[in-house]
mmCIF file with all atom_site columns, C-alpha atoms in Angstrom:
data_model
loop_
_atom_site.group_PDB
_atom_site.id
_atom_site.type_symbol
_atom_site.label_atom_id
_atom_site.label_alt_id
_atom_site.label_comp_id
_atom_site.label_asym_id
_atom_site.label_entity_id
_atom_site.label_seq_id
_atom_site.pdbx_PDB_ins_code
_atom_site.Cartn_x
_atom_site.Cartn_y
_atom_site.Cartn_z
_atom_site.occupancy
_atom_site.B_iso_or_equiv
_atom_site.pdbx_formal_charge
_atom_site.auth_seq_id
_atom_site.auth_comp_id
_atom_site.auth_asym_id
_atom_site.auth_atom_id
_atom_site.pdbx_PDB_model_num
ATOM 1   C CA . MET A 1 1   ? 144.615 131.657 110.052 1.00 46.00 ? 1   MET A CA 1
ATOM 2   C CA . ASN A 1 2   ? 143.494 131.505 113.680 1.00 52.00 ? 2   ASN A CA 1
ATOM 3   C CA . ARG A 1 3   ? 144.581 128.831 116.120 1.00 54.00 ? 3   ARG A CA 1
ATOM 4   C CA . GLN A 1 4   ? 141.283 126.930 115.871 1.00 55.00 ? 4   GLN A CA 1
ATOM 5   C CA . ASP A 1 5   ? 141.515 126.338 112.135 1.00 84.00 ? 5   ASP A CA 1
ATOM 6   C CA . PRO A 1 6   ? 143.878 123.338 112.472 1.00 91.00 ? 6   PRO A CA 1
ATOM 7   C CA . LYS A 1 7   ? 141.590 121.824 115.117 1.00 91.00 ? 7   LYS A CA 1
ATOM 8   C CA . ALA A 1 8   ? 138.551 122.337 112.922 1.00 94.00 ? 8   ALA A CA 1
ATOM 9   C CA . THR A 1 9   ? 140.337 120.789 109.943 1.00 95.00 ? 9   THR A CA 1
ATOM 10  C CA . GLU A 1 10  ? 141.488 117.824 112.022 1.00 95.00 ? 10  GLU A CA 1
ATOM 11  C CA . LEU A 1 11  ? 137.914 117.281 113.187 1.00 96.00 ? 11  LEU A CA 1
ATOM 12  C CA . ALA A 1 12  ? 136.446 117.515 109.678 1.00 96.00 ? 12  ALA A CA 1
ATOM 13  C CA . ASP A 1 13  ? 139.128 115.171 108.308 1.00 96.00 ? 13  ASP A CA 1
ATOM 14  C CA . ALA A 1 14  ? 138.355 112.581 110.995 1.00 97.00 ? 14  ALA A CA 1
ATOM 15  C CA . LEU A 1 15  ? 134.652 112.759 110.147 1.00 97.00 ? 15  LEU A CA 1
ATOM 16  C CA . ALA A 1 16  ? 135.353 112.492 106.426 1.00 96.00 ? 16  ALA A CA 1
ATOM 17  C CA . GLY A 1 17  ? 137.544 109.427 107.046 1.00 96.00 ? 17  GLY A CA 1
ATOM 18  C CA . CYS A 1 18  ? 134.678 107.607 108.742 1.00 94.00 ? 18  CYS A CA 1
ATOM 19  C CA . ASP A 1 19  ? 132.201 106.091 106.266 1.00 91.00 ? 19  ASP A CA 1
ATOM 20  C CA . GLN A 1 20  ? 129.295 105.565 108.662 1.00 90.00 ? 20  GLN A CA 1
ATOM 21  C CA . LEU A 1 21  ? 129.032 106.561 112.286 1.00 92.00 ? 21  LEU A CA 1
ATOM 22  C CA . THR A 1 22  ? 126.677 103.676 113.043 1.00 89.00 ? 22  THR A CA 1
ATOM 23  C CA . LEU A 1 23  ? 129.228 101.000 112.076 1.00 90.00 ? 23  LEU A CA 1
ATOM 24  C CA . ARG A 1 24  ? 132.097 100.034 114.353 1.00 93.00 ? 24  ARG A CA 1
ATOM 25  C CA . SER A 1 25  ? 135.448 100.709 112.697 1.00 94.00 ? 25  SER A CA 1
ATOM 26  C CA . ASP A 1 26  ? 138.955 101.941 113.414 1.00 95.00 ? 26  ASP A CA 1
ATOM 27  C CA . GLU A 1 27  ? 138.031 105.199 111.676 1.00 96.00 ? 27  GLU A CA 1
ATOM 28  C CA . ARG A 1 28  ? 135.049 105.705 113.977 1.00 96.00 ? 28  ARG A CA 1
ATOM 29  C CA . ASP A 1 29  ? 137.269 105.053 116.994 1.00 95.00 ? 29  ASP A CA 1
ATOM 30  C CA . ASP A 1 30  ? 139.717 107.628 115.600 1.00 96.00 ? 30  ASP A CA 1
ATOM 31  C CA . LEU A 1 31  ? 136.843 110.101 115.273 1.00 97.00 ? 31  LEU A CA 1
ATOM 32  C CA . TRP A 1 32  ? 135.925 109.609 118.947 1.00 95.00 ? 32  TRP A CA 1
ATOM 33  C CA . MET A 1 33  ? 139.534 110.277 119.961 1.00 96.00 ? 33  MET A CA 1
ATOM 34  C CA . THR A 1 34  ? 139.724 113.325 117.699 1.00 96.00 ? 34  THR A CA 1
ATOM 35  C CA . VAL A 1 35  ? 136.518 114.764 119.155 1.00 96.00 ? 35  VAL A CA 1
ATOM 36  C CA . ARG A 1 36  ? 137.926 114.152 122.649 1.00 94.00 ? 36  ARG A CA 1
ATOM 37  C CA . ASP A 1 37  ? 141.240 115.842 121.798 1.00 95.00 ? 37  ASP A CA 1
ATOM 38  C CA . VAL A 1 38  ? 139.830 118.745 119.769 1.00 94.00 ? 38  VAL A CA 1
ATOM 39  C CA . VAL A 1 39  ? 136.424 119.563 121.260 1.00 92.00 ? 39  VAL A CA 1
ATOM 40  C CA . CYS A 1 40  ? 136.545 118.635 124.942 1.00 91.00 ? 40  CYS A CA 1
ATOM 41  C CA . THR A 1 41  ? 137.615 120.979 127.735 1.00 90.00 ? 41  THR A CA 1
ATOM 42  C CA . ARG A 1 42  ? 141.157 120.521 129.045 1.00 90.00 ? 42  ARG A CA 1
ATOM 43  C CA . GLY A 1 43  ? 141.424 123.323 131.596 1.00 89.00 ? 43  GLY A CA 1
ATOM 44  C CA . LEU A 1 44  ? 139.096 125.607 133.526 1.00 89.00 ? 44  LEU A CA 1
ATOM 45  C CA . CYS A 1 45  ? 136.529 127.656 131.637 1.00 83.00 ? 45  CYS A CA 1
ATOM 46  C CA . LEU A 1 46  ? 133.241 129.325 132.491 1.00 84.00 ? 46  LEU A CA 1
ATOM 47  C CA . VAL A 1 47  ? 130.262 128.163 130.418 1.00 84.00 ? 47  VAL A CA 1
ATOM 48  C CA . VAL A 1 48  ? 126.692 129.460 130.434 1.00 81.00 ? 48  VAL A CA 1
ATOM 49  C CA . PRO A 1 49  ? 124.366 126.515 129.743 1.00 79.00 ? 49  PRO A CA 1
ATOM 50  C CA . MET A 1 50  ? 121.618 127.082 127.200 1.00 79.00 ? 50  MET A CA 1
ATOM 51  C CA . GLY A 1 51  ? 118.551 128.433 128.998 1.00 74.00 ? 51  GLY A CA 1
ATOM 52  C CA . SER A 1 52  ? 120.572 129.754 131.921 1.00 75.00 ? 52  SER A CA 1
ATOM 53  C CA . SER A 1 53  ? 122.044 133.129 132.739 1.00 74.00 ? 53  SER A CA 1
ATOM 54  C CA . SER A 1 54  ? 124.757 132.116 135.171 1.00 76.00 ? 54  SER A CA 1
ATOM 55  C CA . PRO A 1 55  ? 128.190 130.844 134.158 1.00 81.00 ? 55  PRO A CA 1
ATOM 56  C CA . VAL A 1 56  ? 129.295 127.497 135.544 1.00 82.00 ? 56  VAL A CA 1
ATOM 57  C CA . PRO A 1 57  ? 132.938 126.458 135.988 1.00 84.00 ? 57  PRO A CA 1
ATOM 58  C CA . VAL A 1 58  ? 133.768 123.511 133.736 1.00 86.00 ? 58  VAL A CA 1
ATOM 59  C CA . THR A 1 59  ? 136.999 121.537 133.955 1.00 84.00 ? 59  THR A CA 1
ATOM 60  C CA . ALA A 1 60  ? 138.565 118.507 132.311 1.00 87.00 ? 60  ALA A CA 1
ATOM 61  C CA . GLU A 1 61  ? 136.621 116.386 134.809 1.00 87.00 ? 61  GLU A CA 1
ATOM 62  C CA . HIS A 1 62  ? 133.570 116.965 132.607 1.00 84.00 ? 62  HIS A CA 1
ATOM 63  C CA . ALA A 1 63  ? 135.271 115.928 129.360 1.00 88.00 ? 63  ALA A CA 1
ATOM 64  C CA . THR A 1 64  ? 133.444 112.594 129.294 1.00 89.00 ? 64  THR A CA 1
ATOM 65  C CA . ASP A 1 65  ? 130.079 114.385 129.429 1.00 88.00 ? 65  ASP A CA 1
ATOM 66  C CA . GLU A 1 66  ? 131.258 116.593 126.575 1.00 90.00 ? 66  GLU A CA 1
ATOM 67  C CA . LEU A 1 67  ? 132.452 113.675 124.476 1.00 93.00 ? 67  LEU A CA 1
ATOM 68  C CA . ILE A 1 68  ? 129.191 111.778 124.865 1.00 92.00 ? 68  ILE A CA 1
ATOM 69  C CA . ALA A 1 69  ? 127.100 114.884 124.118 1.00 93.00 ? 69  ALA A CA 1
ATOM 70  C CA . ALA A 1 70  ? 129.137 115.741 121.014 1.00 94.00 ? 70  ALA A CA 1
ATOM 71  C CA . MET A 1 71  ? 129.094 112.205 119.628 1.00 95.00 ? 71  MET A CA 1
ATOM 72  C CA . ASP A 1 72  ? 125.389 111.822 120.360 1.00 94.00 ? 72  ASP A CA 1
ATOM 73  C CA . TRP A 1 73  ? 124.687 114.976 118.360 1.00 95.00 ? 73  TRP A CA 1
ATOM 74  C CA . LEU A 1 74  ? 127.056 113.916 115.600 1.00 95.00 ? 74  LEU A CA 1
ATOM 75  C CA . GLN A 1 75  ? 125.399 110.526 115.193 1.00 94.00 ? 75  GLN A CA 1
ATOM 76  C CA . SER A 1 76  ? 121.918 112.094 115.211 1.00 95.00 ? 76  SER A CA 1
ATOM 77  C CA . HIS A 1 77  ? 122.884 114.801 112.710 1.00 96.00 ? 77  HIS A CA 1
ATOM 78  C CA . GLU A 1 78  ? 125.451 113.002 110.562 1.00 96.00 ? 78  GLU A CA 1
ATOM 79  C CA . ARG A 1 79  ? 124.206 114.273 107.197 1.00 96.00 ? 79  ARG A CA 1
ATOM 80  C CA . GLU A 1 80  ? 124.037 117.869 108.451 1.00 97.00 ? 80  GLU A CA 1
ATOM 81  C CA . ALA A 1 81  ? 127.484 117.596 110.060 1.00 97.00 ? 81  ALA A CA 1
ATOM 82  C CA . ARG A 1 82  ? 129.077 116.297 106.858 1.00 97.00 ? 82  ARG A CA 1
ATOM 83  C CA . ALA A 1 83  ? 127.700 119.307 104.953 1.00 97.00 ? 83  ALA A CA 1
ATOM 84  C CA . MET A 1 84  ? 129.240 121.846 107.383 1.00 96.00 ? 84  MET A CA 1
ATOM 85  C CA . SER A 1 85  ? 132.502 123.654 106.903 1.00 95.00 ? 85  SER A CA 1
ATOM 86  C CA . PRO A 1 86  ? 135.252 122.555 109.308 1.00 95.00 ? 86  PRO A CA 1
ATOM 87  C CA . GLN A 1 87  ? 134.831 125.722 111.395 1.00 95.00 ? 87  GLN A CA 1
ATOM 88  C CA . GLN A 1 88  ? 131.031 125.354 111.558 1.00 95.00 ? 88  GLN A CA 1
ATOM 89  C CA . LEU A 1 89  ? 131.416 121.734 112.639 1.00 96.00 ? 89  LEU A CA 1
ATOM 90  C CA . PHE A 1 90  ? 133.889 122.662 115.369 1.00 95.00 ? 90  PHE A CA 1
ATOM 91  C CA . ILE A 1 91  ? 131.658 125.458 116.688 1.00 93.00 ? 91  ILE A CA 1
ATOM 92  C CA . MET A 1 92  ? 128.571 123.247 116.663 1.00 94.00 ? 92  MET A CA 1
ATOM 93  C CA . LEU A 1 93  ? 130.240 120.346 118.462 1.00 94.00 ? 93  LEU A CA 1
ATOM 94  C CA . ARG A 1 94  ? 131.901 122.598 121.032 1.00 91.00 ? 94  ARG A CA 1
ATOM 95  C CA . GLY A 1 95  ? 128.550 124.272 121.736 1.00 89.00 ? 95  GLY A CA 1
ATOM 96  C CA . VAL A 1 96  ? 126.683 120.978 122.052 1.00 90.00 ? 96  VAL A CA 1
ATOM 97  C CA . ALA A 1 97  ? 129.453 119.528 124.218 1.00 89.00 ? 97  ALA A CA 1
ATOM 98  C CA . THR A 1 98  ? 129.514 122.421 126.660 1.00 88.00 ? 98  THR A CA 1
ATOM 99  C CA . LYS A 1 99  ? 126.195 124.281 126.550 1.00 86.00 ? 99  LYS A CA 1
ATOM 100 C CA . GLY A 1 100 ? 123.712 121.635 125.416 1.00 82.00 ? 100 GLY A CA 1
ATOM 101 C CA . ALA A 1 101 ? 121.306 119.637 127.579 1.00 73.00 ? 101 ALA A CA 1
ATOM 102 C CA . LEU A 1 102 ? 123.767 116.738 127.857 1.00 73.00 ? 102 LEU A CA 1
ATOM 103 C CA . GLY A 1 103 ? 126.857 118.921 127.964 1.00 77.00 ? 103 GLY A CA 1
ATOM 104 C CA . SER A 1 104 ? 129.422 119.720 130.594 1.00 77.00 ? 104 SER A CA 1
ATOM 105 C CA . ALA A 1 105 ? 127.865 122.936 131.896 1.00 72.00 ? 105 ALA A CA 1
ATOM 106 C CA . ARG A 1 106 ? 124.655 121.109 132.832 1.00 71.00 ? 106 ARG A CA 1
ATOM 107 C CA . ALA A 1 107 ? 126.694 118.323 134.470 1.00 71.00 ? 107 ALA A CA 1
ATOM 108 C CA . ALA A 1 108 ? 128.787 120.869 136.397 1.00 70.00 ? 108 ALA A CA 1
ATOM 109 C CA . GLN A 1 109 ? 125.650 122.728 137.405 1.00 66.00 ? 109 GLN A CA 1
ATOM 110 C CA . ALA A 1 110 ? 124.066 119.499 138.681 1.00 64.00 ? 110 ALA A CA 1
ATOM 111 C CA . ASP A 1 111 ? 127.258 118.697 140.592 1.00 60.00 ? 111 ASP A CA 1
ATOM 112 C CA . ALA A 1 112 ? 127.224 122.137 142.213 1.00 62.00 ? 112 ALA A CA 1
ATOM 113 C CA . LEU A 1 113 ? 123.600 121.719 143.249 1.00 60.00 ? 113 LEU A CA 1
ATOM 114 C CA . HIS A 1 114 ? 124.261 118.220 144.614 1.00 61.00 ? 114 HIS A CA 1
ATOM 115 C CA . GLY A 1 115 ? 121.335 116.864 142.594 1.00 62.00 ? 115 GLY A CA 1
ATOM 116 C CA . MET A 1 116 ? 118.776 119.468 143.695 1.00 65.00 ? 116 MET A CA 1
ATOM 117 C CA . THR A 1 117 ? 116.131 120.365 141.157 1.00 65.00 ? 117 THR A CA 1
ATOM 118 C CA . HIS A 1 118 ? 113.740 123.291 140.704 1.00 70.00 ? 118 HIS A CA 1
ATOM 119 C CA . VAL A 1 119 ? 116.241 125.897 141.856 1.00 68.00 ? 119 VAL A CA 1
ATOM 120 C CA . ARG A 1 120 ? 115.298 129.209 140.266 1.00 69.00 ? 120 ARG A CA 1
ATOM 121 C CA . PRO A 1 121 ? 118.043 131.137 138.418 1.00 62.00 ? 121 PRO A CA 1
ATOM 122 C CA . GLY A 1 122 ? 119.822 133.501 140.767 1.00 66.00 ? 122 GLY A CA 1
ATOM 123 C CA . GLU A 1 123 ? 118.314 131.885 143.859 1.00 71.00 ? 123 GLU A CA 1
ATOM 124 C CA . PRO A 1 124 ? 121.091 131.356 146.415 1.00 71.00 ? 124 PRO A CA 1
ATOM 125 C CA . VAL A 1 125 ? 121.807 127.848 147.634 1.00 68.00 ? 125 VAL A CA 1
ATOM 126 C CA . VAL A 1 126 ? 123.785 127.515 150.842 1.00 72.00 ? 126 VAL A CA 1
ATOM 127 C CA . PHE A 1 127 ? 125.223 124.283 152.204 1.00 68.00 ? 127 PHE A CA 1
ATOM 128 C CA . SER A 1 128 ? 126.158 124.085 155.849 1.00 70.00 ? 128 SER A CA 1
ATOM 129 C CA . ASP A 1 129 ? 127.117 121.409 158.321 1.00 72.00 ? 129 ASP A CA 1
ATOM 130 C CA . LEU A 1 130 ? 124.452 120.234 160.712 1.00 70.00 ? 130 LEU A CA 1
ATOM 131 C CA . GLU A 1 131 ? 125.167 119.065 164.192 1.00 69.00 ? 131 GLU A CA 1
ATOM 132 C CA . ARG A 1 132 ? 124.306 115.416 164.730 1.00 61.00 ? 132 ARG A CA 1
ATOM 133 C CA . ALA A 1 133 ? 121.464 116.349 167.098 1.00 56.00 ? 133 ALA A CA 1
ATOM 134 C CA . GLU A 1 134 ? 119.783 118.439 164.347 1.00 59.00 ? 134 GLU A CA 1
ATOM 135 C CA . VAL A 1 135 ? 119.803 115.566 161.833 1.00 58.00 ? 135 VAL A CA 1
ATOM 136 C CA . ALA A 1 136 ? 117.824 113.062 163.895 1.00 53.00 ? 136 ALA A CA 1
#
């Protein structure tokens, strides 16, 4: 048994304990906390967002983005998620949380680019201080 099996089982058990993800309940709240504890990043890791070729550093600061992305996917794909094995569910949610369009790697990438858009992959971006006279 690898070290992710208990996490995957905990995640699947929390999902199984929740009757419907659309209804507010203590079980649904427990599922949110389980996803946060099991799926979300706690330390530093490098993640390559889907559609990108460059790794982005992701930290626990992006855990909220991961939680929202994972739960959004889970609610949109509830039937599919319930049919998955615990390990498949864990892998899917971790991937959506980190690499997906709403995930942490995209949020970290946007943070690094300070909101700039249309930056081509591999194109260098350099930030430098301007003297006050240059700004006006």
